[in-house]
Short mmCIF file of C-alpha atoms in Angstrom, two decimals:
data_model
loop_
_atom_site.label_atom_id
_atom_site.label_comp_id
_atom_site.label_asym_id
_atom_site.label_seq_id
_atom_site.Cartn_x
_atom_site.Cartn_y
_atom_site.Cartn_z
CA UNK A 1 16.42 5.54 21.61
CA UNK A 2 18.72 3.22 19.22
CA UNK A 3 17.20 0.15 16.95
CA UNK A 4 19.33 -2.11 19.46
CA UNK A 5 17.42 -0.25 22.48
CA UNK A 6 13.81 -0.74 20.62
CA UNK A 7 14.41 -4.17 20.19
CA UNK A 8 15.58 -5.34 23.25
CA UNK A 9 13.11 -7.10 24.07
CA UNK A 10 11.94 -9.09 20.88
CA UNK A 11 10.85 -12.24 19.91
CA UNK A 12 12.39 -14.42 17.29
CA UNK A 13 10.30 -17.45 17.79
CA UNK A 14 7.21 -16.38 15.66
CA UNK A 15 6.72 -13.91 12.36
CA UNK A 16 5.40 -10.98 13.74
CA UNK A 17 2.22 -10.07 15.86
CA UNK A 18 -0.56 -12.39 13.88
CA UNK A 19 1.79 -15.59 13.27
CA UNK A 20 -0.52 -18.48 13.46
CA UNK A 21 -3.29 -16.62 11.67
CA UNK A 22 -4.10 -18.04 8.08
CA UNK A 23 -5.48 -16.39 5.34
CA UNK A 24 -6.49 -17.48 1.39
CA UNK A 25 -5.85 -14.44 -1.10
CA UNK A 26 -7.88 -14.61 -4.16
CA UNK A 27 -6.99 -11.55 -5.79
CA UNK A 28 -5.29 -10.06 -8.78
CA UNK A 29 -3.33 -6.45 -9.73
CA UNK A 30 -2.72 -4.62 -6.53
CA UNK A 31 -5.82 -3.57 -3.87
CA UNK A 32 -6.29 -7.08 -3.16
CA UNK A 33 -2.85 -8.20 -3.17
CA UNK A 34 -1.90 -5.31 -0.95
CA UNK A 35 -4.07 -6.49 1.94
CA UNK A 36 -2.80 -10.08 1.84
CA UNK A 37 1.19 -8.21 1.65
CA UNK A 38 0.34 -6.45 4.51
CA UNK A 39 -1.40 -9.35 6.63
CA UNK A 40 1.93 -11.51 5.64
CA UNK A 41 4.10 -8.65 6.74
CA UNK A 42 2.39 -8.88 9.95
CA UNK A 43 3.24 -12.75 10.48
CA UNK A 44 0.03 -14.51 9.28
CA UNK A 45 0.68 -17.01 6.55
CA UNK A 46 -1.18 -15.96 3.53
CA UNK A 47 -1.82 -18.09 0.91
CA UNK A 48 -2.32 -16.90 -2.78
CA UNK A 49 -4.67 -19.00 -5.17
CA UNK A 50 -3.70 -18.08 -8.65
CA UNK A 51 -4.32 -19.67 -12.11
CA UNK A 52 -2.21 -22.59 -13.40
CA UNK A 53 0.72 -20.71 -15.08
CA UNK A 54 -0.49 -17.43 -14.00
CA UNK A 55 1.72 -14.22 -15.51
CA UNK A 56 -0.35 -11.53 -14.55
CA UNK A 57 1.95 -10.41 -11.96
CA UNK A 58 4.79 -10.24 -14.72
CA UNK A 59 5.30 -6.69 -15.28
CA UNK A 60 8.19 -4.66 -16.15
CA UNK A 61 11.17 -3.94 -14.98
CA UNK A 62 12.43 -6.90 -13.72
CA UNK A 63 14.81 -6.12 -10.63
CA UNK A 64 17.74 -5.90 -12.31
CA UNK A 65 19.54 -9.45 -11.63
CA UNK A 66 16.92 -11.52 -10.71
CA UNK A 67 15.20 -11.87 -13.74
CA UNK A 68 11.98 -11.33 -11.67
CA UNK A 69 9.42 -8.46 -12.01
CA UNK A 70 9.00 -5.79 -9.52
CA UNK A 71 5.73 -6.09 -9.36
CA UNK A 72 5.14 -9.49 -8.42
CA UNK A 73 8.00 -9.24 -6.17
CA UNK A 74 7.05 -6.16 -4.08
CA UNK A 75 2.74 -6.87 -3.51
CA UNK A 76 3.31 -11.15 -3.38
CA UNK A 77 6.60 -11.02 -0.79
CA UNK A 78 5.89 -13.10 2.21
CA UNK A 79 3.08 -15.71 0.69
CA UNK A 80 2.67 -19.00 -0.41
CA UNK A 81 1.18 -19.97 -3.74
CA UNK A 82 -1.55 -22.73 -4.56
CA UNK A 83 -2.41 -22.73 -8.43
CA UNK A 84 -6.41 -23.71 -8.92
CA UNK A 85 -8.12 -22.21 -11.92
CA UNK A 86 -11.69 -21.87 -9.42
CA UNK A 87 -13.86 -22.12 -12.61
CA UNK A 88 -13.34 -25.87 -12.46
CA UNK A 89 -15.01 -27.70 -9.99
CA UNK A 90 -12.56 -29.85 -9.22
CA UNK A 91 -10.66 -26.59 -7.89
CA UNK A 92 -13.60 -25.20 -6.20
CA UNK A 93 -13.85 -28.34 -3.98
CA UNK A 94 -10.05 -28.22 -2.96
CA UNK A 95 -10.32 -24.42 -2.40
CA UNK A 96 -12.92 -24.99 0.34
CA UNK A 97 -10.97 -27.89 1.53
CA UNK A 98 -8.34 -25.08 2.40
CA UNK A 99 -10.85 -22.52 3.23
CA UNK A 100 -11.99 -25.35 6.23
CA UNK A 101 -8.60 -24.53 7.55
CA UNK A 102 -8.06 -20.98 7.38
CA UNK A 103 -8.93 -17.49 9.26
CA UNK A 104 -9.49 -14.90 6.30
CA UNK A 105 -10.17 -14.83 2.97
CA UNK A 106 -9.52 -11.88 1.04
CA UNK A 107 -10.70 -11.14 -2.86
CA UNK A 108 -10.81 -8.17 -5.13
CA UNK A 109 -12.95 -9.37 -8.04
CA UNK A 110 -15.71 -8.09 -9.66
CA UNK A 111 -19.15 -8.67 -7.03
CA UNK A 112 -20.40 -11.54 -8.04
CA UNK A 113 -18.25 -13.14 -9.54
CA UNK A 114 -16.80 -15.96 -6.97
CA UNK A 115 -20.16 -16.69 -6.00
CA UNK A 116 -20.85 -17.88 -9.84
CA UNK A 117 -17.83 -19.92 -9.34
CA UNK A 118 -19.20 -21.30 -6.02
CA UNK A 119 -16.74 -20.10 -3.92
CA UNK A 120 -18.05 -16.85 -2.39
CA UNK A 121 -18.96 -15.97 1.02
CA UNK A 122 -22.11 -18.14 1.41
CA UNK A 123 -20.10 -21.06 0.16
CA UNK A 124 -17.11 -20.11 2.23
CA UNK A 125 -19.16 -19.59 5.03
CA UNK A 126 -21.32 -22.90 4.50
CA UNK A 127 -17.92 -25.12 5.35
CA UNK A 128 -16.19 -22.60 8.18
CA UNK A 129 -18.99 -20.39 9.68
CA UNK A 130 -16.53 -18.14 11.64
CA UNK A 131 -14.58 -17.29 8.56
CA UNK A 132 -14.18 -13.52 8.11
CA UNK A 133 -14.51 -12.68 4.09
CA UNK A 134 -12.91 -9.67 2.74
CA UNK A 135 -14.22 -8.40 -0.46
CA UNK A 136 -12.37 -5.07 -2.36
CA UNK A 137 -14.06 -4.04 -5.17
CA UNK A 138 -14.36 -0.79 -6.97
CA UNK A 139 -17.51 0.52 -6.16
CA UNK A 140 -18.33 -2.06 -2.83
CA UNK A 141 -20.74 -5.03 -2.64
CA UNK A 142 -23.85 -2.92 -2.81
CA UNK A 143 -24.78 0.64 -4.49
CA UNK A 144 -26.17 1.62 -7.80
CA UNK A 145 -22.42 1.44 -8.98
CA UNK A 146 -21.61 -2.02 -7.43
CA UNK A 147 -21.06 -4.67 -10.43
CA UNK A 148 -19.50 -1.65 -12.41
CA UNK A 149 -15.49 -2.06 -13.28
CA UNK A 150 -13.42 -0.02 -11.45
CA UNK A 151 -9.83 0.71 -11.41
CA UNK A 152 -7.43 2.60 -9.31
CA UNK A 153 -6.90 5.69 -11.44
CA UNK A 154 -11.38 5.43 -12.25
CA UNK A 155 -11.56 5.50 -8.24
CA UNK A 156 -8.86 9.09 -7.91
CA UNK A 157 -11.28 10.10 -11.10
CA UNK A 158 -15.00 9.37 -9.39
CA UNK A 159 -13.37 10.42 -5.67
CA UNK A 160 -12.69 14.37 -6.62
CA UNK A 161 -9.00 13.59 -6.07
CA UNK A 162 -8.24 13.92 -9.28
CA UNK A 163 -9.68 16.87 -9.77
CA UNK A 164 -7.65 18.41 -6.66
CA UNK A 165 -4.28 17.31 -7.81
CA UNK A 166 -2.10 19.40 -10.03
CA UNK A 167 -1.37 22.73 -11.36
CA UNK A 168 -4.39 25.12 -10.65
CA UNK A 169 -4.69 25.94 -14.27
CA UNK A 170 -3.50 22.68 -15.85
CA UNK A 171 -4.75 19.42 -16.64
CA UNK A 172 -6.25 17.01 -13.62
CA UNK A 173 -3.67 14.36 -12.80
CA UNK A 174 -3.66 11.05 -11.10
CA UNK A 175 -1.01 9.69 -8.19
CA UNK A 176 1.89 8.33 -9.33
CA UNK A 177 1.59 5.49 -6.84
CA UNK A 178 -1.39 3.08 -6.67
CA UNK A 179 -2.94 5.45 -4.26
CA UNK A 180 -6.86 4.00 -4.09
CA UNK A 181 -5.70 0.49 -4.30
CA UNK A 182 -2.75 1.15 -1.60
CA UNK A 183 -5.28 2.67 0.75
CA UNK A 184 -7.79 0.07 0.34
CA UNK A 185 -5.69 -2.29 0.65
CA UNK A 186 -4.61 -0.70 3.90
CA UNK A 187 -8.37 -0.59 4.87
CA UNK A 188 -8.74 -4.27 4.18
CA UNK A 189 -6.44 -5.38 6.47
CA UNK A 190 -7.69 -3.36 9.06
CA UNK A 191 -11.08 -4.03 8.23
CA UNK A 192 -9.69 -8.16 8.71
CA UNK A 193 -7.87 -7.03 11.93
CA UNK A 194 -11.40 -5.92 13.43
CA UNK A 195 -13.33 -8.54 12.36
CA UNK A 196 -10.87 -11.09 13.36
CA UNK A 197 -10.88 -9.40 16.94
CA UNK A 198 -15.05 -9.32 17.27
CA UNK A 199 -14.45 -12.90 16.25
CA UNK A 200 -12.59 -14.15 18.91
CA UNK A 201 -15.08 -12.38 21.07
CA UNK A 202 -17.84 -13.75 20.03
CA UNK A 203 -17.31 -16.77 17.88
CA UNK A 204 -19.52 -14.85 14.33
CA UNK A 205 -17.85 -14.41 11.14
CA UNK A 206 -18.42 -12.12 8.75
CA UNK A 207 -18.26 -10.29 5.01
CA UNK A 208 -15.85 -7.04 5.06
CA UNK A 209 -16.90 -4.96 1.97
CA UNK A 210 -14.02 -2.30 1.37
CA UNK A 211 -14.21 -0.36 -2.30
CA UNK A 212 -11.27 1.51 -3.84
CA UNK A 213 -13.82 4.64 -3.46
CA UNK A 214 -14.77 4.59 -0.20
CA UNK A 215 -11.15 4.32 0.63
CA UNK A 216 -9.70 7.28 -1.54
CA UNK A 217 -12.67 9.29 0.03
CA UNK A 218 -12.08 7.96 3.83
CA UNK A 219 -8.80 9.39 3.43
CA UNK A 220 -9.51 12.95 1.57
CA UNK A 221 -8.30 14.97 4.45
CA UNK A 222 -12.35 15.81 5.17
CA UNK A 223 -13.01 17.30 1.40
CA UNK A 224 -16.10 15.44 1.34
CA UNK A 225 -17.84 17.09 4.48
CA UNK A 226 -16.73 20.29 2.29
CA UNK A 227 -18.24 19.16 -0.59
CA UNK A 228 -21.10 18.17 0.71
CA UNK A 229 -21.74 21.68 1.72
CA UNK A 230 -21.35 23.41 -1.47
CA UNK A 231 -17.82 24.89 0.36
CA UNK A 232 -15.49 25.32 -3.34
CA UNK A 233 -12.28 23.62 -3.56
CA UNK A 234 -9.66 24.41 -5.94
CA UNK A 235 -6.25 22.95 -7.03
CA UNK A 236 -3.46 24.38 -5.56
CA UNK A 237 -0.80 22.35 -7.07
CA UNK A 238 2.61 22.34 -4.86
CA UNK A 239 1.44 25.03 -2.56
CA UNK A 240 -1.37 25.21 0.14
CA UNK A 241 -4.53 26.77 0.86
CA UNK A 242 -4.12 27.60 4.56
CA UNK A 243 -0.58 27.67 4.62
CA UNK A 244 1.65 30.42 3.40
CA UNK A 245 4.91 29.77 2.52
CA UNK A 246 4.62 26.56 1.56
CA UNK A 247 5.59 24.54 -1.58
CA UNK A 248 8.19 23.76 -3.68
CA UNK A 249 11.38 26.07 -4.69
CA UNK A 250 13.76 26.24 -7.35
CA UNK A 251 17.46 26.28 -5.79
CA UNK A 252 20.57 26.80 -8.01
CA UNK A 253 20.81 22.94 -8.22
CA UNK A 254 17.55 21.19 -7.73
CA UNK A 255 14.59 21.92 -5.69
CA UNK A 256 13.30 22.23 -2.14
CA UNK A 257 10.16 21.91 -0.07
CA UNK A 258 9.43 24.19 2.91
CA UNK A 259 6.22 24.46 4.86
CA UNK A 260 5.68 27.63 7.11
CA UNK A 261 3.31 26.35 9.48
CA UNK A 262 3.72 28.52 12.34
CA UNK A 263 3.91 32.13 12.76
CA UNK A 264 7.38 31.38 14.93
CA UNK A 265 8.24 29.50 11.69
CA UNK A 266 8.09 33.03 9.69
CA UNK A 267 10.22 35.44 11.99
CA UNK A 268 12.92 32.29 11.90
CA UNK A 269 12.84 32.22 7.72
CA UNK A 270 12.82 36.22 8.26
CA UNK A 271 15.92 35.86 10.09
CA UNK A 272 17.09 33.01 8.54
CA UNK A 273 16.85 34.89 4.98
CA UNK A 274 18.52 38.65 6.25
CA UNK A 275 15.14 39.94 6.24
CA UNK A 276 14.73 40.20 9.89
CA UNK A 277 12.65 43.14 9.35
CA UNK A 278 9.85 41.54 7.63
CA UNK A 279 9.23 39.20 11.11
CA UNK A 280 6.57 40.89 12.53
CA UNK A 281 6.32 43.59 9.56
CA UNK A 282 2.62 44.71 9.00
CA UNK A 283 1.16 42.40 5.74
CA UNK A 284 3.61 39.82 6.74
CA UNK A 285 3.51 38.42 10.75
CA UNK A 286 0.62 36.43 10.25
CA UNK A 287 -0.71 33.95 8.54
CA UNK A 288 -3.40 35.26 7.40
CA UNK A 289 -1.15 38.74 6.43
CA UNK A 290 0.68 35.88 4.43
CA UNK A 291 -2.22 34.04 2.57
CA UNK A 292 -3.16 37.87 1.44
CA UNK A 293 0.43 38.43 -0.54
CA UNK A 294 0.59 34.51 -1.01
CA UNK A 295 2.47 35.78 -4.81
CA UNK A 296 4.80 38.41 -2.65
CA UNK A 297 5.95 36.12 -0.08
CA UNK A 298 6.41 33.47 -2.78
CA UNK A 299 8.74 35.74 -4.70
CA UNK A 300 10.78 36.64 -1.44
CA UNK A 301 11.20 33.41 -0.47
CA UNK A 302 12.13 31.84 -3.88
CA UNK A 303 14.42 34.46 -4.78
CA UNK A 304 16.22 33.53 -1.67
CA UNK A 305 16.16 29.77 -2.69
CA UNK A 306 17.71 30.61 -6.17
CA UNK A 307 20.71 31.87 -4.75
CA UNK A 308 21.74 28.72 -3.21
CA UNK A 309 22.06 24.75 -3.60
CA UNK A 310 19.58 22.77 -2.42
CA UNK A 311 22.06 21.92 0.22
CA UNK A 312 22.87 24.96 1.56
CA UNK A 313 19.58 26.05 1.55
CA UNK A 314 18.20 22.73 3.61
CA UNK A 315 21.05 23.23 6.07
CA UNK A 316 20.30 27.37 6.61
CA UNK A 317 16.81 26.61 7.36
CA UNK A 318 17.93 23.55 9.00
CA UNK A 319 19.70 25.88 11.15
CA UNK A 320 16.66 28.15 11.78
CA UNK A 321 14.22 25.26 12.80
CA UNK A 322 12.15 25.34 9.53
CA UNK A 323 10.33 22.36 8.01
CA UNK A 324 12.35 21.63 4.67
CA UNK A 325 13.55 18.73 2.46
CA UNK A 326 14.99 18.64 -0.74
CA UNK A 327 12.76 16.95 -3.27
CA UNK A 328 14.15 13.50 -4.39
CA UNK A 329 13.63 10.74 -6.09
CA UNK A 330 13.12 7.20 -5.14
CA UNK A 331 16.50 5.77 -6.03
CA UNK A 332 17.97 8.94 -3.09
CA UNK A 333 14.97 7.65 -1.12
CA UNK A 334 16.57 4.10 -1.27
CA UNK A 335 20.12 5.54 -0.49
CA UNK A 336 19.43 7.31 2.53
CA UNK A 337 20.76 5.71 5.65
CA UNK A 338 17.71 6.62 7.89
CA UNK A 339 15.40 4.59 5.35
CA UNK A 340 18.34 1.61 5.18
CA UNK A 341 18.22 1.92 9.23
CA UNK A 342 14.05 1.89 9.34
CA UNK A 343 14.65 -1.37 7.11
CA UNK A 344 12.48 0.07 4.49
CA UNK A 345 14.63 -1.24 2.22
CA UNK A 346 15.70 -5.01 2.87
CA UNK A 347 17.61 -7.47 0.87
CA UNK A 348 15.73 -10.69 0.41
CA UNK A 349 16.18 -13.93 -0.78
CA UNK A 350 13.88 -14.49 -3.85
CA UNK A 351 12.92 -18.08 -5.44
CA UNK A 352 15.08 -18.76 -8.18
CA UNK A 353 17.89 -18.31 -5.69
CA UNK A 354 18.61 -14.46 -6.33
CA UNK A 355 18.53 -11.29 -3.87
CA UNK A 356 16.62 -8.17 -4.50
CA UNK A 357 16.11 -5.21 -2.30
CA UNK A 358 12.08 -5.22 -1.41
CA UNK A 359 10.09 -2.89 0.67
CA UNK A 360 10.16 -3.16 4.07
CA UNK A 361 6.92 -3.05 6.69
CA UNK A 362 6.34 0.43 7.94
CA UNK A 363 4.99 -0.96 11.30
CA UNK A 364 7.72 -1.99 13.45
CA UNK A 365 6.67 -3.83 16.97
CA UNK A 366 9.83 -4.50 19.18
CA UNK A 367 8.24 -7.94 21.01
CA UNK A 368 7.08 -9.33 17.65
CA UNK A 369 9.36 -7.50 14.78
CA UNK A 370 8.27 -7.92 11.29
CA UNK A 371 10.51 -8.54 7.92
CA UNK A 372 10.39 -9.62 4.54
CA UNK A 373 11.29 -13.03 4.85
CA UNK A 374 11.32 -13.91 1.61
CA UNK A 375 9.99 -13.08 -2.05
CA UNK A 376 7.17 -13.76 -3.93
CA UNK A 377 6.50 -17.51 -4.23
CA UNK A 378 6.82 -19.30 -8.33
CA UNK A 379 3.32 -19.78 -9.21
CA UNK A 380 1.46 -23.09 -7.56
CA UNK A 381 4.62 -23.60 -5.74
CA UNK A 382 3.07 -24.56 -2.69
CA UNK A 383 0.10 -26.26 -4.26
CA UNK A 384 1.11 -30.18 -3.40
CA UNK A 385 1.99 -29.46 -0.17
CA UNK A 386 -0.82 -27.68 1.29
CA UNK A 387 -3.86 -29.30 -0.96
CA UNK A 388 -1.98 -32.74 0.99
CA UNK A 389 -2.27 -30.95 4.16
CA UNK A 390 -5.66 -30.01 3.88
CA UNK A 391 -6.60 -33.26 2.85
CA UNK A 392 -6.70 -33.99 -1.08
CA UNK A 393 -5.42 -36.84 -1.49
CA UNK A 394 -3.07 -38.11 -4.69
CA UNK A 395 -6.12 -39.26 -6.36
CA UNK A 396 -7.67 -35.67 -6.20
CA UNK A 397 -4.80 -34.16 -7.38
CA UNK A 398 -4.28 -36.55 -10.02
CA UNK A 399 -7.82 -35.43 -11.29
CA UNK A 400 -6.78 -31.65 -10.78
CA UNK A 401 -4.08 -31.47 -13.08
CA UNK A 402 -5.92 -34.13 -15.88
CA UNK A 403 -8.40 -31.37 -15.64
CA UNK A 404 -6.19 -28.11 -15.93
CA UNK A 405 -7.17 -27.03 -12.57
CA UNK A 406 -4.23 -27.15 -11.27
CA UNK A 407 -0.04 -27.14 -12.70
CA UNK A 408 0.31 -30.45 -14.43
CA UNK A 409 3.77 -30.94 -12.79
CA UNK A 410 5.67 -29.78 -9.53
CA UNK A 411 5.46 -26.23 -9.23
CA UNK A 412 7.28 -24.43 -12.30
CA UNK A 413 10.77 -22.67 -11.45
CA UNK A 414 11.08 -18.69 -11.82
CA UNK A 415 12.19 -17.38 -14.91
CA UNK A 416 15.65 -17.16 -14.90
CA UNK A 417 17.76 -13.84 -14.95
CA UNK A 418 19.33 -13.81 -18.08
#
């Protein structure tokens, strides 16, 4: 099937699957934000409330010609932005003005601490009894750990993932991606999804509790159940346990990952390497015969590696049917037509009148197709507009920013590339 074939059939009248769903994002750094990116992806219109003249989001690089971070850009794409500093009152009234109006609202502070500012779930819940409240948190709503202060890196720490990833005799090491915030954020939206759904069935609301740990250990790849056993794990850096060969290879210019899965797999790379002998050779046709002279077969295989490029070695095993990929980096990631085709990579109008190239959705649906439609909104740049909507009137907002609850003037312009 081409793109043109998938999407025969699509829509262009709406924003994806969930357009006319609204949600309020109260959130800050990533887990949060994440859910509310990937709700917006989907079509719903998501609506961040941030502080008056909020920078948190401001983190470097900026994408080069935009003046813009890459942060902000990448987990705020697709929303609009309200600015209410909620420890006012003043704000907290106009936030449940909007909150009246909406579907979902979705926060990643500490527990406990909206409901001090009077705009928790019971509060939330006391003006629009349907609403479905999603709270990510570091340790969850409830547990001995709840009100600690978590962070993504604390939650690969506390899951055992840290201790799983890296060399087997070197030092623990983290995910270079936001890994427990990504996947909780993942979980949030889902967890929305659902509870949205029983919703509609049913007419109830209700609080979503999703924690950074829980997440990380959801999706361990069942290490838990084997911890929970006393079964010992170990690090196995590049390679695998179960799985032999597979890992990473030094080639003449770069490196290579190949992955053996299959005992087929191994009389192919036999072949594939002039070794057709070792195929179905005694201490080397199965698996198991593998795992056993895991440092022999290593040795064979890299040795083979070394005496090629990466490309000649990808296209030989290519050839043979073996799992393999050379090992990049994100900027060849960004190159590759396939990922340009997927629309993983998409260039987007951003609003201080630049482009920058922004993530794409991984979902694709061909009846209701998804993009980034546009960056991430200037801070309290939609704040007139839907605090009018929902009902403030110029009075209120006249009071808001006298207060400092909300921008004094219209909504501030991005920073300007320089």
């Amino acid at each position: 099937m081409d793109k043109a074939g998938f999407y025969r059939e699509a829509r262009h009248d709406v924003d994806g699957p969930l357009h006319g769903v609204r949600v309020l994002e109260i959130s800050k750094v990533w887990a949060g934000p994440m859910t509310g990116a990937v709700l917006a992806d989907l079509g719903c219109e998501v609506i961040r409330i941030e502080m008056p003249g909020n920078r948190e989001g401001r983190m470097p690089p900026d994408i080069p010609g935009t003046g813009l971070s890459w942060f902000r850009e990448t987990v705020h794409r697709n929303k609009r932005s309200v600015a209410l500093d909620l420890r006012r009152e003043p704000a907290r009234e106009a936030f449940l003005r909007l909150v009246v109006t909406a579907d979902v609202v979705v926060e990643n502070y500490r527990p406990g601490t909206l409901d001090g500012w009077g705009v928790g779930y019971a509060q939330c819940r006391r003006v629009n009894p349907d609403i479905v409240f999603v709270s990510i948190s570091g340790w969850g709503q409830y547990g001995p750990r709840a009100t600690d202060a978590g962070f993504d890196p604390i939650a690969q720490a506390a899951a055992g993932w840290m201790g799983l990833n890296g060399e087997p005799d070197g030092t623990p090491m983290k995910a270079p991606s936001f890994l427990a915030d990504d996947l909780a954020g993942l979980h949030g939206a889902i967890g929305a999804l659902a509870a949205l759904r029983h919703r509609d069935r049913t007419g109830e609301g209700q609080h979503v509790d999703v924690s950074l740990l829980d997440a990380l250990l959801a999706n361990s790849g069942g290490y838990l159940t084997l911890g929970a056993t006393g079964v010992p794990l170990r690090r196995w850096g590049d390679q695998a346990d179960f799985v032999v060969p597979a890992g990473t290879y030094r080639c003449r210019d770069g490196w290579l990952y190949l992955a053996v899965a299959l005992d087929k797999h191994w009389r192919s790379l036999a072949a594939a390497m002039d070794r057709p002998e070792l195929a179905r050779a005694p201490g080397f046709a199965t698996n198991e015969e593998r795992r056993a002279r895991r440092d022999e077969v290593n040795a064979l295989v890299g040795a083979w590696c070394e005496a090629r490029t990466v490309a000649e070695a990808a296209a030989g095993l290519a050839a043979a049917g073996i799992p393999a990929e050379p090992v990049r980096d994100f900027a060849d990631a960004a190159a590759d037509p396939h990922v340009r085709e997927r629309d993983m990579v998409q260039t987007v109008p951003l609003c201080n009148g630049t482009t920058g190239p922004l993530t794409g959705p991984a979902a694709k649906f061909s009846r209701t197709p998804t993009r980034v439609r546009h960056g991430a909104p200037a801070v309290g740049a939609d704040t007139e507009a839907l605090l009018t909507e929902a009902g403030v009137d110029w009075a209120e907002l006249a009071r808001l920013r006298a207060c400092g609850a909300t921008d004094r003037q219209e909504a501030p312009a991005c920073i300007r590339p320089h």
